[in-house]
Short mmCIF file of N, CA and C in Angstrom, two decimals:
data_model
loop_
_atom_site.label_atom_id
_atom_site.label_comp_id
_atom_site.label_asym_id
_atom_site.label_seq_id
_atom_site.Cartn_x
_atom_site.Cartn_y
_atom_site.Cartn_z
N GLU M 1 -74.76 -81.94 -28.68
CA GLU M 1 -75.14 -82.91 -29.68
C GLU M 1 -76.25 -82.33 -30.54
N LYS M 2 -76.11 -82.54 -31.83
CA LYS M 2 -77.12 -82.10 -32.78
C LYS M 2 -77.25 -83.20 -33.83
N TYR M 3 -78.46 -83.42 -34.30
CA TYR M 3 -78.72 -84.46 -35.30
C TYR M 3 -79.33 -83.83 -36.54
N VAL M 4 -78.71 -84.08 -37.67
CA VAL M 4 -79.18 -83.53 -38.94
C VAL M 4 -79.50 -84.69 -39.88
N ILE M 5 -80.76 -84.79 -40.25
CA ILE M 5 -81.19 -85.81 -41.21
C ILE M 5 -81.26 -85.14 -42.57
N VAL M 6 -80.51 -85.69 -43.52
CA VAL M 6 -80.39 -85.06 -44.83
C VAL M 6 -81.11 -85.91 -45.87
N ARG M 7 -81.93 -85.23 -46.67
CA ARG M 7 -82.62 -85.91 -47.77
C ARG M 7 -82.80 -84.92 -48.92
N HIS M 8 -83.19 -85.45 -50.07
CA HIS M 8 -83.44 -84.60 -51.24
C HIS M 8 -84.69 -83.75 -51.03
N GLU M 9 -84.77 -82.63 -51.75
CA GLU M 9 -85.95 -81.77 -51.66
C GLU M 9 -87.21 -82.52 -52.08
N ALA M 10 -87.07 -83.38 -53.05
CA ALA M 10 -88.19 -84.22 -53.50
C ALA M 10 -87.75 -85.69 -53.36
N PRO M 11 -87.73 -86.20 -52.11
CA PRO M 11 -87.22 -87.56 -51.91
C PRO M 11 -88.14 -88.61 -52.54
N GLY M 12 -87.52 -89.67 -53.01
CA GLY M 12 -88.31 -90.80 -53.47
C GLY M 12 -88.95 -91.48 -52.27
N ARG M 13 -89.84 -92.42 -52.54
CA ARG M 13 -90.56 -93.10 -51.48
C ARG M 13 -89.63 -93.77 -50.47
N ARG M 14 -88.63 -94.50 -50.98
CA ARG M 14 -87.72 -95.21 -50.06
C ARG M 14 -86.87 -94.23 -49.26
N GLU M 15 -86.38 -93.18 -49.91
CA GLU M 15 -85.56 -92.21 -49.17
C GLU M 15 -86.39 -91.50 -48.10
N LYS M 16 -87.65 -91.19 -48.41
CA LYS M 16 -88.52 -90.56 -47.41
C LYS M 16 -88.76 -91.51 -46.24
N LEU M 17 -89.00 -92.79 -46.52
CA LEU M 17 -89.19 -93.76 -45.44
C LEU M 17 -87.94 -93.86 -44.57
N ARG M 18 -86.78 -93.83 -45.20
CA ARG M 18 -85.52 -93.91 -44.44
C ARG M 18 -85.35 -92.69 -43.54
N SER M 19 -85.54 -91.50 -44.11
CA SER M 19 -85.33 -90.29 -43.31
C SER M 19 -86.39 -90.18 -42.21
N ASP M 20 -87.62 -90.57 -42.51
CA ASP M 20 -88.66 -90.58 -41.47
C ASP M 20 -88.31 -91.60 -40.38
N GLY M 21 -87.76 -92.73 -40.79
CA GLY M 21 -87.34 -93.74 -39.83
C GLY M 21 -86.21 -93.24 -38.93
N PHE M 22 -85.23 -92.56 -39.53
CA PHE M 22 -84.16 -91.96 -38.73
C PHE M 22 -84.76 -91.00 -37.70
N ALA M 23 -85.68 -90.13 -38.15
CA ALA M 23 -86.28 -89.14 -37.26
C ALA M 23 -87.05 -89.81 -36.12
N THR M 24 -87.86 -90.79 -36.44
CA THR M 24 -88.64 -91.49 -35.43
C THR M 24 -87.73 -92.19 -34.42
N GLY M 25 -86.74 -92.89 -34.92
CA GLY M 25 -85.82 -93.60 -34.05
C GLY M 25 -85.02 -92.67 -33.15
N LEU M 26 -84.53 -91.57 -33.72
CA LEU M 26 -83.76 -90.61 -32.92
C LEU M 26 -84.63 -89.96 -31.85
N LYS M 27 -85.84 -89.54 -32.22
CA LYS M 27 -86.74 -88.92 -31.23
C LYS M 27 -87.04 -89.89 -30.09
N LYS M 28 -87.31 -91.14 -30.43
CA LYS M 28 -87.61 -92.15 -29.41
C LYS M 28 -86.42 -92.35 -28.47
N LYS M 29 -85.23 -92.48 -29.06
CA LYS M 29 -84.02 -92.72 -28.24
C LYS M 29 -83.71 -91.51 -27.35
N LEU M 30 -83.83 -90.31 -27.91
CA LEU M 30 -83.57 -89.11 -27.12
C LEU M 30 -84.55 -89.00 -25.96
N LYS M 31 -85.81 -89.34 -26.21
CA LYS M 31 -86.82 -89.31 -25.15
C LYS M 31 -86.48 -90.31 -24.05
N GLU M 32 -86.07 -91.53 -24.45
CA GLU M 32 -85.68 -92.57 -23.48
C GLU M 32 -84.52 -92.09 -22.61
N LEU M 33 -83.59 -91.36 -23.23
CA LEU M 33 -82.41 -90.89 -22.51
C LEU M 33 -82.66 -89.59 -21.75
N GLY M 34 -83.85 -89.02 -21.92
CA GLY M 34 -84.19 -87.76 -21.24
C GLY M 34 -83.42 -86.58 -21.80
N LYS M 35 -83.06 -86.65 -23.07
CA LYS M 35 -82.29 -85.57 -23.71
C LYS M 35 -83.19 -84.77 -24.64
N GLU M 36 -82.87 -83.51 -24.75
CA GLU M 36 -83.55 -82.65 -25.71
C GLU M 36 -82.51 -82.07 -26.64
N SER M 37 -82.19 -82.82 -27.67
CA SER M 37 -81.20 -82.38 -28.65
C SER M 37 -81.90 -81.96 -29.93
N PRO M 38 -81.36 -80.95 -30.59
CA PRO M 38 -81.99 -80.52 -31.84
C PRO M 38 -81.99 -81.63 -32.89
N LEU M 39 -83.13 -81.80 -33.54
CA LEU M 39 -83.28 -82.73 -34.65
C LEU M 39 -83.70 -81.91 -35.85
N ILE M 40 -82.83 -81.85 -36.85
CA ILE M 40 -83.03 -80.98 -38.00
C ILE M 40 -83.20 -81.84 -39.25
N ILE M 41 -84.19 -81.49 -40.08
CA ILE M 41 -84.33 -82.12 -41.38
C ILE M 41 -83.80 -81.11 -42.39
N ALA M 42 -82.73 -81.48 -43.09
CA ALA M 42 -82.12 -80.59 -44.09
C ALA M 42 -82.35 -81.21 -45.47
N GLU M 43 -82.76 -80.37 -46.41
CA GLU M 43 -83.02 -80.86 -47.77
C GLU M 43 -81.99 -80.31 -48.73
N ILE M 44 -81.57 -81.17 -49.65
CA ILE M 44 -80.59 -80.76 -50.65
C ILE M 44 -81.18 -80.96 -52.05
N GLY M 45 -80.53 -80.32 -53.03
CA GLY M 45 -80.97 -80.42 -54.42
C GLY M 45 -80.54 -81.72 -55.07
N ASP M 46 -80.31 -81.66 -56.35
CA ASP M 46 -80.00 -82.89 -57.09
C ASP M 46 -78.56 -83.35 -56.86
N ASP M 47 -78.32 -84.61 -57.22
CA ASP M 47 -77.03 -85.25 -56.93
C ASP M 47 -75.86 -84.66 -57.71
N THR M 48 -76.12 -83.92 -58.79
CA THR M 48 -75.00 -83.36 -59.55
C THR M 48 -74.28 -82.27 -58.77
N LEU M 49 -74.93 -81.76 -57.73
CA LEU M 49 -74.33 -80.69 -56.91
C LEU M 49 -73.97 -81.17 -55.50
N LEU M 50 -73.85 -82.47 -55.32
CA LEU M 50 -73.62 -82.99 -53.97
C LEU M 50 -72.41 -82.41 -53.25
N PRO M 51 -71.25 -82.29 -53.88
CA PRO M 51 -70.13 -81.70 -53.13
C PRO M 51 -70.46 -80.30 -52.60
N ARG M 52 -71.07 -79.48 -53.43
CA ARG M 52 -71.41 -78.12 -53.00
C ARG M 52 -72.51 -78.15 -51.93
N GLU M 53 -73.49 -79.03 -52.09
CA GLU M 53 -74.55 -79.15 -51.10
C GLU M 53 -73.98 -79.59 -49.75
N CYS M 54 -73.02 -80.50 -49.77
CA CYS M 54 -72.40 -80.96 -48.52
C CYS M 54 -71.57 -79.85 -47.88
N GLU M 55 -70.92 -79.03 -48.69
CA GLU M 55 -70.18 -77.88 -48.15
C GLU M 55 -71.14 -76.94 -47.42
N LYS M 56 -72.31 -76.69 -48.02
CA LYS M 56 -73.31 -75.82 -47.37
C LYS M 56 -73.79 -76.42 -46.05
N LEU M 57 -74.03 -77.73 -46.05
CA LEU M 57 -74.46 -78.39 -44.81
C LEU M 57 -73.40 -78.25 -43.73
N LEU M 58 -72.14 -78.41 -44.10
CA LEU M 58 -71.06 -78.26 -43.13
C LEU M 58 -70.97 -76.82 -42.63
N ASP M 59 -71.12 -75.85 -43.55
CA ASP M 59 -71.10 -74.44 -43.15
C ASP M 59 -72.20 -74.14 -42.13
N GLU M 60 -73.37 -74.70 -42.36
CA GLU M 60 -74.52 -74.37 -41.52
C GLU M 60 -74.59 -75.17 -40.22
N TYR M 61 -74.23 -76.45 -40.27
CA TYR M 61 -74.51 -77.31 -39.12
C TYR M 61 -73.30 -77.93 -38.44
N ALA M 62 -72.14 -77.93 -39.07
CA ALA M 62 -71.00 -78.64 -38.49
C ALA M 62 -70.45 -77.92 -37.28
N GLU M 63 -70.57 -78.57 -36.17
CA GLU M 63 -69.92 -78.15 -34.94
C GLU M 63 -69.70 -79.42 -34.16
N LYS M 64 -68.81 -79.35 -33.22
CA LYS M 64 -68.47 -80.57 -32.46
C LYS M 64 -69.73 -81.21 -31.90
N GLY M 65 -69.91 -82.49 -32.20
CA GLY M 65 -71.05 -83.23 -31.69
C GLY M 65 -72.22 -83.36 -32.65
N THR M 66 -72.09 -82.85 -33.87
CA THR M 66 -73.17 -82.99 -34.84
C THR M 66 -73.06 -84.33 -35.55
N ALA M 67 -74.19 -85.02 -35.67
CA ALA M 67 -74.24 -86.27 -36.43
C ALA M 67 -75.17 -86.07 -37.62
N PHE M 68 -74.68 -86.41 -38.81
CA PHE M 68 -75.45 -86.31 -40.05
C PHE M 68 -75.95 -87.70 -40.44
N PHE M 69 -77.23 -87.81 -40.77
CA PHE M 69 -77.84 -89.07 -41.20
C PHE M 69 -78.33 -88.90 -42.63
N PHE M 70 -77.94 -89.82 -43.50
CA PHE M 70 -78.28 -89.73 -44.92
C PHE M 70 -79.09 -90.94 -45.36
N GLY M 71 -80.13 -90.69 -46.14
CA GLY M 71 -80.98 -91.76 -46.66
C GLY M 71 -80.36 -92.50 -47.83
N THR M 72 -79.26 -91.97 -48.37
CA THR M 72 -78.55 -92.67 -49.44
C THR M 72 -77.06 -92.70 -49.11
N HIS M 73 -76.43 -93.76 -49.54
CA HIS M 73 -75.00 -93.93 -49.30
C HIS M 73 -74.17 -92.90 -50.07
N LEU M 74 -74.62 -92.56 -51.28
CA LEU M 74 -73.90 -91.60 -52.11
C LEU M 74 -73.76 -90.26 -51.41
N MET M 75 -74.85 -89.77 -50.82
CA MET M 75 -74.79 -88.49 -50.11
C MET M 75 -73.83 -88.58 -48.92
N ALA M 76 -73.87 -89.68 -48.19
CA ALA M 76 -72.98 -89.85 -47.03
C ALA M 76 -71.52 -89.89 -47.47
N ALA M 77 -71.26 -90.52 -48.61
CA ALA M 77 -69.89 -90.58 -49.13
C ALA M 77 -69.38 -89.19 -49.51
N HIS M 78 -70.23 -88.39 -50.12
CA HIS M 78 -69.83 -87.01 -50.47
C HIS M 78 -69.58 -86.19 -49.21
N MET M 79 -70.41 -86.38 -48.19
CA MET M 79 -70.19 -85.63 -46.94
C MET M 79 -68.87 -86.03 -46.31
N THR M 80 -68.56 -87.31 -46.34
CA THR M 80 -67.27 -87.77 -45.81
C THR M 80 -66.12 -87.10 -46.54
N ALA M 81 -66.19 -87.06 -47.86
CA ALA M 81 -65.13 -86.43 -48.66
C ALA M 81 -64.97 -84.95 -48.32
N GLN M 82 -66.09 -84.24 -48.19
CA GLN M 82 -66.01 -82.81 -47.87
C GLN M 82 -65.48 -82.57 -46.45
N ALA M 83 -65.89 -83.41 -45.52
CA ALA M 83 -65.39 -83.28 -44.14
C ALA M 83 -63.89 -83.53 -44.07
N VAL M 84 -63.43 -84.53 -44.81
CA VAL M 84 -61.99 -84.83 -44.84
C VAL M 84 -61.23 -83.65 -45.46
N LYS M 85 -61.77 -83.06 -46.53
CA LYS M 85 -61.11 -81.89 -47.15
C LYS M 85 -60.97 -80.75 -46.16
N ARG M 86 -61.93 -80.61 -45.26
CA ARG M 86 -61.89 -79.55 -44.25
C ARG M 86 -61.06 -79.95 -43.03
N ARG M 87 -60.54 -81.14 -43.07
CA ARG M 87 -59.75 -81.68 -41.96
C ARG M 87 -60.55 -81.80 -40.67
N LEU M 88 -61.84 -82.09 -40.82
CA LEU M 88 -62.67 -82.37 -39.65
C LEU M 88 -62.38 -83.79 -39.18
N GLU M 89 -62.32 -83.98 -37.92
CA GLU M 89 -62.08 -85.30 -37.36
C GLU M 89 -63.39 -86.08 -37.32
N ILE M 90 -63.39 -87.21 -38.00
CA ILE M 90 -64.56 -88.08 -38.05
C ILE M 90 -64.21 -89.33 -37.25
N PRO M 91 -64.90 -89.70 -36.25
CA PRO M 91 -66.17 -89.21 -35.71
C PRO M 91 -66.01 -88.28 -34.51
N GLU M 92 -64.81 -87.85 -34.20
CA GLU M 92 -64.59 -87.04 -33.00
C GLU M 92 -65.31 -85.69 -33.06
N GLU M 93 -65.30 -85.04 -34.23
CA GLU M 93 -65.97 -83.74 -34.35
C GLU M 93 -67.38 -83.87 -34.90
N ILE M 94 -67.51 -84.59 -36.00
CA ILE M 94 -68.84 -84.83 -36.58
C ILE M 94 -68.98 -86.31 -36.89
N GLY M 95 -70.23 -86.76 -36.87
CA GLY M 95 -70.53 -88.14 -37.22
C GLY M 95 -71.29 -88.18 -38.53
N ILE M 96 -71.12 -89.27 -39.27
CA ILE M 96 -71.81 -89.45 -40.54
C ILE M 96 -72.36 -90.87 -40.58
N VAL M 97 -73.66 -90.99 -40.85
CA VAL M 97 -74.31 -92.30 -40.96
C VAL M 97 -74.96 -92.39 -42.32
N GLY M 98 -74.67 -93.48 -43.03
CA GLY M 98 -75.28 -93.71 -44.33
C GLY M 98 -76.35 -94.78 -44.23
N PHE M 99 -76.85 -95.18 -45.38
CA PHE M 99 -77.83 -96.25 -45.43
C PHE M 99 -77.48 -97.17 -46.58
N ASP M 100 -77.52 -98.44 -46.35
CA ASP M 100 -77.32 -99.48 -47.34
C ASP M 100 -75.89 -99.95 -47.36
N ARG M 101 -75.60 -100.83 -46.46
CA ARG M 101 -74.26 -101.39 -46.33
C ARG M 101 -73.78 -102.06 -47.62
N ASN M 102 -74.68 -102.33 -48.52
CA ASN M 102 -74.35 -103.07 -49.73
C ASN M 102 -73.73 -102.22 -50.84
N SER M 103 -73.42 -100.99 -50.55
CA SER M 103 -72.87 -100.10 -51.56
C SER M 103 -71.41 -100.42 -51.88
N VAL M 104 -71.07 -100.35 -53.16
CA VAL M 104 -69.68 -100.52 -53.59
C VAL M 104 -68.80 -99.40 -53.03
N LEU M 105 -69.41 -98.31 -52.64
CA LEU M 105 -68.65 -97.18 -52.07
C LEU M 105 -67.92 -97.57 -50.79
N ASP M 106 -68.43 -98.58 -50.09
CA ASP M 106 -67.78 -98.99 -48.84
C ASP M 106 -66.32 -99.36 -49.04
N ASP M 107 -65.95 -99.82 -50.21
CA ASP M 107 -64.57 -100.21 -50.49
C ASP M 107 -63.62 -99.02 -50.57
N PHE M 108 -64.17 -97.80 -50.67
CA PHE M 108 -63.34 -96.63 -50.91
C PHE M 108 -63.42 -95.58 -49.80
N LEU M 109 -64.24 -95.81 -48.79
CA LEU M 109 -64.45 -94.80 -47.77
C LEU M 109 -63.53 -94.99 -46.57
N PHE M 110 -62.98 -93.88 -46.11
CA PHE M 110 -62.22 -93.89 -44.87
C PHE M 110 -62.57 -92.63 -44.11
N PRO M 111 -62.97 -92.75 -42.88
CA PRO M 111 -63.13 -93.99 -42.14
C PRO M 111 -64.30 -94.81 -42.70
N PRO M 112 -64.32 -96.11 -42.39
CA PRO M 112 -65.42 -96.94 -42.86
C PRO M 112 -66.77 -96.37 -42.39
N MET M 113 -67.77 -96.45 -43.25
CA MET M 113 -69.07 -95.85 -42.97
C MET M 113 -69.85 -96.61 -41.90
N THR M 114 -70.36 -95.88 -40.93
CA THR M 114 -71.38 -96.43 -40.03
C THR M 114 -72.66 -96.40 -40.85
N THR M 115 -73.34 -97.52 -40.92
CA THR M 115 -74.45 -97.60 -41.86
C THR M 115 -75.54 -98.54 -41.37
N ILE M 116 -76.57 -98.65 -42.15
CA ILE M 116 -77.68 -99.54 -41.87
C ILE M 116 -77.65 -100.63 -42.93
N ASP M 117 -77.65 -101.88 -42.49
CA ASP M 117 -77.72 -103.01 -43.41
C ASP M 117 -79.18 -103.44 -43.51
N PRO M 118 -79.82 -103.23 -44.67
CA PRO M 118 -81.23 -103.61 -44.79
C PRO M 118 -81.44 -105.11 -44.98
N LYS M 119 -80.35 -105.87 -44.99
CA LYS M 119 -80.41 -107.33 -45.12
C LYS M 119 -81.17 -107.77 -46.37
N ILE M 120 -80.71 -107.28 -47.51
CA ILE M 120 -81.36 -107.55 -48.78
C ILE M 120 -81.37 -109.05 -49.10
N GLY M 121 -80.29 -109.75 -48.81
CA GLY M 121 -80.25 -111.19 -49.07
C GLY M 121 -81.34 -111.93 -48.31
N GLU M 122 -81.51 -111.59 -47.04
CA GLU M 122 -82.54 -112.22 -46.23
C GLU M 122 -83.94 -111.88 -46.77
N MET M 123 -84.11 -110.61 -47.19
CA MET M 123 -85.40 -110.22 -47.77
C MET M 123 -85.70 -111.03 -49.03
N ALA M 124 -84.68 -111.22 -49.87
CA ALA M 124 -84.88 -112.00 -51.09
C ALA M 124 -85.26 -113.44 -50.77
N GLU M 125 -84.59 -114.04 -49.79
CA GLU M 125 -84.93 -115.41 -49.39
C GLU M 125 -86.38 -115.51 -48.92
N LYS M 126 -86.81 -114.55 -48.10
CA LYS M 126 -88.18 -114.55 -47.60
C LYS M 126 -89.18 -114.37 -48.74
N ALA M 127 -88.84 -113.50 -49.70
CA ALA M 127 -89.72 -113.30 -50.85
C ALA M 127 -89.86 -114.57 -51.68
N ILE M 128 -88.77 -115.29 -51.87
CA ILE M 128 -88.82 -116.56 -52.61
C ILE M 128 -89.66 -117.59 -51.86
N ASP M 129 -89.46 -117.67 -50.53
CA ASP M 129 -90.28 -118.57 -49.71
C ASP M 129 -91.77 -118.25 -49.86
N MET M 130 -92.11 -116.96 -49.86
CA MET M 130 -93.51 -116.54 -50.03
C MET M 130 -94.04 -116.95 -51.39
N ALA M 131 -93.23 -116.73 -52.42
CA ALA M 131 -93.65 -117.08 -53.78
C ALA M 131 -93.91 -118.58 -53.90
N ILE M 132 -93.05 -119.38 -53.29
CA ILE M 132 -93.22 -120.84 -53.32
C ILE M 132 -94.51 -121.23 -52.59
N ARG M 133 -94.77 -120.60 -51.45
CA ARG M 133 -96.01 -120.88 -50.71
C ARG M 133 -97.23 -120.51 -51.54
N LEU M 134 -97.20 -119.34 -52.16
CA LEU M 134 -98.32 -118.90 -52.99
C LEU M 134 -98.55 -119.87 -54.15
N LYS M 135 -97.48 -120.26 -54.80
CA LYS M 135 -97.58 -121.17 -55.95
C LYS M 135 -98.15 -122.52 -55.53
N ALA M 136 -97.87 -122.94 -54.30
CA ALA M 136 -98.38 -124.20 -53.78
C ALA M 136 -99.81 -124.05 -53.23
N GLY M 137 -100.37 -122.85 -53.35
CA GLY M 137 -101.73 -122.62 -52.88
C GLY M 137 -101.84 -122.39 -51.39
N LYS M 138 -100.72 -122.15 -50.74
CA LYS M 138 -100.73 -121.90 -49.29
C LYS M 138 -100.78 -120.40 -49.03
N LYS M 139 -101.32 -120.08 -47.88
CA LYS M 139 -101.40 -118.68 -47.48
C LYS M 139 -100.02 -118.18 -47.05
N PRO M 140 -99.55 -117.06 -47.62
CA PRO M 140 -98.23 -116.54 -47.19
C PRO M 140 -98.32 -115.93 -45.80
N GLN M 141 -97.21 -115.98 -45.09
CA GLN M 141 -97.13 -115.39 -43.76
C GLN M 141 -96.51 -114.01 -43.87
N SER M 142 -96.95 -113.12 -43.02
CA SER M 142 -96.36 -111.79 -42.96
C SER M 142 -94.96 -111.89 -42.34
N VAL M 143 -94.00 -111.25 -42.98
CA VAL M 143 -92.62 -111.35 -42.53
C VAL M 143 -92.01 -109.95 -42.47
N VAL M 144 -91.27 -109.69 -41.41
CA VAL M 144 -90.52 -108.44 -41.29
C VAL M 144 -89.05 -108.81 -41.12
N VAL M 145 -88.20 -108.24 -41.97
CA VAL M 145 -86.76 -108.45 -41.85
C VAL M 145 -86.20 -107.19 -41.19
N GLU M 146 -85.68 -107.34 -40.00
CA GLU M 146 -85.16 -106.20 -39.24
C GLU M 146 -83.80 -105.77 -39.78
N PRO M 147 -83.63 -104.49 -40.05
CA PRO M 147 -82.31 -104.01 -40.47
C PRO M 147 -81.34 -104.04 -39.29
N GLU M 148 -80.08 -103.82 -39.58
CA GLU M 148 -79.06 -103.88 -38.53
C GLU M 148 -78.13 -102.67 -38.64
N ILE M 149 -77.85 -102.06 -37.50
CA ILE M 149 -76.85 -100.98 -37.48
C ILE M 149 -75.48 -101.63 -37.58
N VAL M 150 -74.67 -101.14 -38.52
CA VAL M 150 -73.32 -101.67 -38.71
C VAL M 150 -72.34 -100.57 -38.28
N PRO M 151 -71.78 -100.70 -37.09
CA PRO M 151 -70.84 -99.68 -36.64
C PRO M 151 -69.62 -99.60 -37.55
N GLY M 152 -69.25 -98.41 -37.92
CA GLY M 152 -68.05 -98.17 -38.71
C GLY M 152 -67.24 -97.12 -37.98
N GLY M 153 -66.40 -96.44 -38.67
CA GLY M 153 -65.59 -95.42 -38.03
C GLY M 153 -66.10 -94.01 -38.25
N SER M 154 -67.28 -93.86 -38.88
CA SER M 154 -67.73 -92.51 -39.23
C SER M 154 -68.69 -91.89 -38.21
N CYS M 155 -69.15 -92.68 -37.24
CA CYS M 155 -70.04 -92.14 -36.22
C CYS M 155 -69.97 -93.03 -34.99
N ILE M 156 -69.96 -92.42 -33.84
CA ILE M 156 -69.97 -93.18 -32.60
C ILE M 156 -71.42 -93.47 -32.27
N ILE M 157 -71.77 -94.74 -32.22
CA ILE M 157 -73.15 -95.14 -31.96
C ILE M 157 -73.22 -95.73 -30.56
N ALA M 158 -74.04 -95.12 -29.72
CA ALA M 158 -74.28 -95.67 -28.39
C ALA M 158 -75.43 -96.65 -28.51
N MET M 159 -75.14 -97.93 -28.33
CA MET M 159 -76.15 -98.95 -28.53
C MET M 159 -77.04 -99.15 -27.29
N GLU M 160 -76.80 -98.45 -26.22
CA GLU M 160 -77.59 -98.62 -25.01
C GLU M 160 -78.56 -97.50 -24.85
#
């Protein structure tokens, strides 16, 4: 098993938080399981070269049991396309995890993407509730909306 977290060379704030979150979560889970698996941070260039960047990632890291984690859905979709072109079995040979279940790309991906749902609707509701409280002169409460792993067909996720 090998884990590759992929992000841009100059990631935006949200993409950096996502990739750091993937790294923290994976390290914690591997420690709990008593495993020492390689955790690699791979950086790619701009989105205009995504197919070629994904080919390079596959050349360098793809072997049976590698899981790729992407901070953006677009990058994960390109990796899926390149893996399918190479006739790699997803998720049997490699796994692919995206971020943001709300992407229109989900309608076109096969296998369906294993992804993270940031629960944007729930966040919006909480933000409106806070705004109403503030407008009424009440102190807002601190709120955390927990994201959810959405199992798809692109990566086998052990939830235990």
